[in-house]
PDB file of C-alpha atoms in Angstrom:
ATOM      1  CA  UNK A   6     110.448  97.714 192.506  1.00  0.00           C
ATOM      2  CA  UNK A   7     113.504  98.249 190.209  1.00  0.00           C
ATOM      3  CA  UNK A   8     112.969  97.553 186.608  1.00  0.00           C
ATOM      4  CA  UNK A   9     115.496  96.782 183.880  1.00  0.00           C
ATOM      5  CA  UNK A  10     116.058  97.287 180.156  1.00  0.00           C
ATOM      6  CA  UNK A  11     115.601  94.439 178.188  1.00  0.00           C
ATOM      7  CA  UNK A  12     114.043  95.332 174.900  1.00  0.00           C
ATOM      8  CA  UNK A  13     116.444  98.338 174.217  1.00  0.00           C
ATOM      9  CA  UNK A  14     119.702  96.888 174.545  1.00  0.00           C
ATOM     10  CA  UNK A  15     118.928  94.472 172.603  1.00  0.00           C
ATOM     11  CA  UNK A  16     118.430  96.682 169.671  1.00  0.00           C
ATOM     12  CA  UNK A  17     120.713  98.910 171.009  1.00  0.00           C
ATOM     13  CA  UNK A  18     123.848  96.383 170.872  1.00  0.00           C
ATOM     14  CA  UNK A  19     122.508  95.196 167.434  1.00  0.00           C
ATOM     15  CA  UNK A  20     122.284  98.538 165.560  1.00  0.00           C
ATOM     16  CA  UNK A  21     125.351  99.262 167.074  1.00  0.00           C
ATOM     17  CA  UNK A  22     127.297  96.507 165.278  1.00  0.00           C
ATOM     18  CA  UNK A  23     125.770  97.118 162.403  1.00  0.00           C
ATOM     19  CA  UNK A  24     127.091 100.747 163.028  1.00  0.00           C
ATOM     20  CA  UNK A  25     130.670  99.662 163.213  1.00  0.00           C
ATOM     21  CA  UNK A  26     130.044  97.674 160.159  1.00  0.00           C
ATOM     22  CA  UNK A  27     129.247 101.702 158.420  1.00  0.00           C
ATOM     23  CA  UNK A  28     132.141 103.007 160.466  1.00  0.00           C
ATOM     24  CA  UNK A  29     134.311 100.543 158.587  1.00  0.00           C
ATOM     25  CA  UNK A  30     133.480 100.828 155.521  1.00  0.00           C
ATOM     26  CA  UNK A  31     134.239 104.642 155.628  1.00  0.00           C
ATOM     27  CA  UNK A  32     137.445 104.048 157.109  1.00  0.00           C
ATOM     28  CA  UNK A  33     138.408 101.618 154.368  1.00  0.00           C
ATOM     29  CA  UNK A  34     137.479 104.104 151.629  1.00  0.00           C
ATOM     30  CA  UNK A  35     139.210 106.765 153.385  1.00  0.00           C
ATOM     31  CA  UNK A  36     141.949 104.427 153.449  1.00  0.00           C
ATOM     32  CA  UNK A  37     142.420 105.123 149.617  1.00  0.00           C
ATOM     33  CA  UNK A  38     142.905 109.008 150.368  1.00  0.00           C
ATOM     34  CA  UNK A  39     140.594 111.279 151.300  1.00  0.00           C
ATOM     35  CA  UNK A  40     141.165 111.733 154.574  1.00  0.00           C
ATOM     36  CA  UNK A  41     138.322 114.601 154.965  1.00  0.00           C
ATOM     37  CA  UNK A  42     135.409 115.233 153.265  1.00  0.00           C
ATOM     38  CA  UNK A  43     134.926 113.169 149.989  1.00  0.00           C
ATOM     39  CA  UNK A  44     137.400 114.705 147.567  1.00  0.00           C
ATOM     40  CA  UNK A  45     134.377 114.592 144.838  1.00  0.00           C
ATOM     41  CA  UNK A  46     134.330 110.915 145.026  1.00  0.00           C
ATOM     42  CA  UNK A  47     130.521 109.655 144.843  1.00  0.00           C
ATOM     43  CA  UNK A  48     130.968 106.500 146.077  1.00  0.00           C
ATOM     44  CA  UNK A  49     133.134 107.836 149.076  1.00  0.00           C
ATOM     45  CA  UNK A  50     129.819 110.469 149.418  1.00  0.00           C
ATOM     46  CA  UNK A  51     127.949 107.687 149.533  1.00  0.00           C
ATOM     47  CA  UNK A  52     129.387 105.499 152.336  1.00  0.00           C
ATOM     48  CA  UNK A  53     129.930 108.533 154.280  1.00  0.00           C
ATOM     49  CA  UNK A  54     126.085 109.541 154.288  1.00  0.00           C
ATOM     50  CA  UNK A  55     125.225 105.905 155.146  1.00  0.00           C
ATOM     51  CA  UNK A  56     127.399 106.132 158.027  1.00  0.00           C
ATOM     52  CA  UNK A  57     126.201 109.405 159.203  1.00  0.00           C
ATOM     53  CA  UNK A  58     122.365 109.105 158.364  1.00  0.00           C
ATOM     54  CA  UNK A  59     122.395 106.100 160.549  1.00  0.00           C
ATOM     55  CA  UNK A  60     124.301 108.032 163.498  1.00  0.00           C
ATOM     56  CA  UNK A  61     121.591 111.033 162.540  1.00  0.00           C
ATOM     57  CA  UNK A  62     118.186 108.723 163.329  1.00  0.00           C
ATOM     58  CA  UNK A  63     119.265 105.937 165.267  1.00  0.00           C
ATOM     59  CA  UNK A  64     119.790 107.338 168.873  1.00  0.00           C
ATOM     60  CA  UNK A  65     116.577 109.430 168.953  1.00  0.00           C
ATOM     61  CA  UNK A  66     114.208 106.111 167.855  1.00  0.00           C
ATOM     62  CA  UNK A  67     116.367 104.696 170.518  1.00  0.00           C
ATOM     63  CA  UNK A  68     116.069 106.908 173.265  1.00  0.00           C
ATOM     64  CA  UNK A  69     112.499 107.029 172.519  1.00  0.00           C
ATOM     65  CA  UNK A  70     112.255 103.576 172.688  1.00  0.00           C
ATOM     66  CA  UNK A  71     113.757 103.549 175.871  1.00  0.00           C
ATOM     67  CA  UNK A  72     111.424 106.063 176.987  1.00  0.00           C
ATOM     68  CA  UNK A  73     108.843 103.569 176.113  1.00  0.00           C
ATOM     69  CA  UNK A  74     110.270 100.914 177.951  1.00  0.00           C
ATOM     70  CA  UNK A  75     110.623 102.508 181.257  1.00  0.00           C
ATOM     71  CA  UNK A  76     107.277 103.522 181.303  1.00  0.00           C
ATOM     72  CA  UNK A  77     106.298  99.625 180.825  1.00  0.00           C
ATOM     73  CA  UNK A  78     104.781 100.137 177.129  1.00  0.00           C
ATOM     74  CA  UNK A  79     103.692  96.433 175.443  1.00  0.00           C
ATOM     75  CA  UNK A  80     106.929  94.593 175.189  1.00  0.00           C
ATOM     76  CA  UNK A  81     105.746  93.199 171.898  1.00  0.00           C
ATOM     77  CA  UNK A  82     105.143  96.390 170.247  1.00  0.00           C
ATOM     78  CA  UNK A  83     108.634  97.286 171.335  1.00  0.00           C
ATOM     79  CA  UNK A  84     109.890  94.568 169.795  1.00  0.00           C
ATOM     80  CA  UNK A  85     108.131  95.151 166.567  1.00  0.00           C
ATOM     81  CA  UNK A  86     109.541  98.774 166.447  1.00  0.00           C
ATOM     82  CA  UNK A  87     112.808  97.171 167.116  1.00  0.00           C
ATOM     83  CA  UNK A  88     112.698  94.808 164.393  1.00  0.00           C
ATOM     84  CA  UNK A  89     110.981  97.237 161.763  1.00  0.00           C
ATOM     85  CA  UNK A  90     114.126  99.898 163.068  1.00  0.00           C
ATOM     86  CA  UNK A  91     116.788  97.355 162.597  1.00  0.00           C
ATOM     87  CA  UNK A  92     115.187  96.112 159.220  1.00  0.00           C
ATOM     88  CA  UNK A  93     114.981  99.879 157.995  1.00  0.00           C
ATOM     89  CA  UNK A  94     118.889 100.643 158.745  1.00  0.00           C
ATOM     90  CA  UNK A  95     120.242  97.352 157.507  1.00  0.00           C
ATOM     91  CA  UNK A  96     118.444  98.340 154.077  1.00  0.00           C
ATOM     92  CA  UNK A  97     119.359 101.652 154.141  1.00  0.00           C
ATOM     93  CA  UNK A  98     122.978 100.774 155.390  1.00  0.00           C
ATOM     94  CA  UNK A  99     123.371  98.473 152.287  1.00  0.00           C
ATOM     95  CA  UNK A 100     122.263 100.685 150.311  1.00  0.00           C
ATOM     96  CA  UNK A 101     124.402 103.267 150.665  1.00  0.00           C
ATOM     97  CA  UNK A 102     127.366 101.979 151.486  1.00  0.00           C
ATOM     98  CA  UNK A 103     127.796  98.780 149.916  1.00  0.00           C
ATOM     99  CA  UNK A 104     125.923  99.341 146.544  1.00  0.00           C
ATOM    100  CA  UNK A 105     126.346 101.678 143.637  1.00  0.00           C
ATOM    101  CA  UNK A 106     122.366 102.720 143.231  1.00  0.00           C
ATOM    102  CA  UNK A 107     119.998 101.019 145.280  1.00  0.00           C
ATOM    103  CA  UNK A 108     116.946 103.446 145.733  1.00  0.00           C
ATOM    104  CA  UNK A 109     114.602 100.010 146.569  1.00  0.00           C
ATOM    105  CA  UNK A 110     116.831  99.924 150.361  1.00  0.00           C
ATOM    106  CA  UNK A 111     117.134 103.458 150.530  1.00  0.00           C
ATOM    107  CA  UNK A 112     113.668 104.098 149.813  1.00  0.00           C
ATOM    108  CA  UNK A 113     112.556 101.268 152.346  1.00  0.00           C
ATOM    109  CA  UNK A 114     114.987 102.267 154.893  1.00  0.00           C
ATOM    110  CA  UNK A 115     113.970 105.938 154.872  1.00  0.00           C
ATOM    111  CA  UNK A 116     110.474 105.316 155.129  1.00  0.00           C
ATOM    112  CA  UNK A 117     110.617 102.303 157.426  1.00  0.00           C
ATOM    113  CA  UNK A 118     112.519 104.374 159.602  1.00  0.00           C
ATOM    114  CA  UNK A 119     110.277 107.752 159.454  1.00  0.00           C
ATOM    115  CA  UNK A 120     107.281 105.358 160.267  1.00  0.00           C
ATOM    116  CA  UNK A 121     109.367 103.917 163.408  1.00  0.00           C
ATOM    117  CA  UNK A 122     110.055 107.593 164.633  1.00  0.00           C
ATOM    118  CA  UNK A 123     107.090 108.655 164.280  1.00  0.00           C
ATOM    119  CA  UNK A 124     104.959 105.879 165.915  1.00  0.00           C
ATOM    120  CA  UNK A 125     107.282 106.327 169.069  1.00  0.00           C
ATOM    121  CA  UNK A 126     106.620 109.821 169.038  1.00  0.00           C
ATOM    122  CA  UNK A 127     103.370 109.611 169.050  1.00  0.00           C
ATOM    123  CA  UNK A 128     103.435 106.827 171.501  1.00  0.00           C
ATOM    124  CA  UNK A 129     106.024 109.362 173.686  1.00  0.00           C
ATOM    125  CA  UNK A 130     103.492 111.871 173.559  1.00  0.00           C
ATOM    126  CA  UNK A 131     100.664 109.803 174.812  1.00  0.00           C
ATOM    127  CA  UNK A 132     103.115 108.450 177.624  1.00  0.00           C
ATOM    128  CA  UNK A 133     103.966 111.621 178.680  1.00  0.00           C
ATOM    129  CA  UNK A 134     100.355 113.452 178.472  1.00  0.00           C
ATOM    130  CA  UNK A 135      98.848 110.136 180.467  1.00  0.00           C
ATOM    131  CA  UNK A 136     102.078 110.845 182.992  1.00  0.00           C
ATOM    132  CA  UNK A 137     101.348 114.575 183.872  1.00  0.00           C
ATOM    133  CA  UNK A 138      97.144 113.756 184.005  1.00  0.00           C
ATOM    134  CA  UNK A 139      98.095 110.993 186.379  1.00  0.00           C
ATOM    135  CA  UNK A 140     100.681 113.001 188.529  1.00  0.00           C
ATOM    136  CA  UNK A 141      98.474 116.576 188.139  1.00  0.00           C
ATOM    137  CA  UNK A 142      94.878 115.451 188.428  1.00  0.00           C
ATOM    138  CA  UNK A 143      94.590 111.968 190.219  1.00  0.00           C
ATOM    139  CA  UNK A 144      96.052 112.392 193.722  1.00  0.00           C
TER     140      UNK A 144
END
């Protein structure tokens, strides 16, 4: 039996707005112009690495998440990585882009996110060791 994707796309579609969201705020600052790099500009700095630390952590906790998925992990626990990953880039999102010094959001977003990837990793690990013991050593 086929199985679908629920619990990813989910989180996947709602990162991803929040992504454009980034994406547009560096576009307006860039509108003011820099057109490459950040001229020296701090603030510019700063909406650019919110934009590009999310696009630097996001698709790996998502791909492992889909990982996850497919290999029928808890649907709840997804969803709590989900929600604890979405949490963790809003408040690092804000913070760097739409604030002047928020280390509270960055701090929380950082570590929120570090805690997602590395539960899933773990988690990945597990799935894949139980995999190869099941394929290897059970027939």
């Amino acid at each position: 039996m086929e199985r679908a994707l629920f619990v990813t796309p989910l989180y996947a579609g709602l990162l991803a707005l929040w992504f454009l969201v980034l994406s547009w705020r560096v576009i307006q600052r860039r509108g003011k112009g820099t057109y490459l790099g950040d001229g020296g500009d701090q603030g510019l700095l700063r909406v650019i690495r919110g934009h590009a630390n999310f696009a630097e952590y996001v698709p790996l906790a998502l791909l492992m998440m889909g990982f996850l998925e497919v290999s029928r992990f808890s649907i709840y626990a997804l969803h709590a990585l989900g929600i604890v990953l979405l949490i963790a880039r809003l408040l690092h999102g804000y913070a760097l882009s739409f604030t002047e010094h928020s280390s509270f959001g960055r701090f929380w977003g950082a570590s929120l996110t570090f805690i997602v990837l590395a539960i899933e990793a773990v988690l990945c690990i597990y799935q894949g060791i139980q995999g190869q013991w099941i394929w290897c050593c059970a027939r």
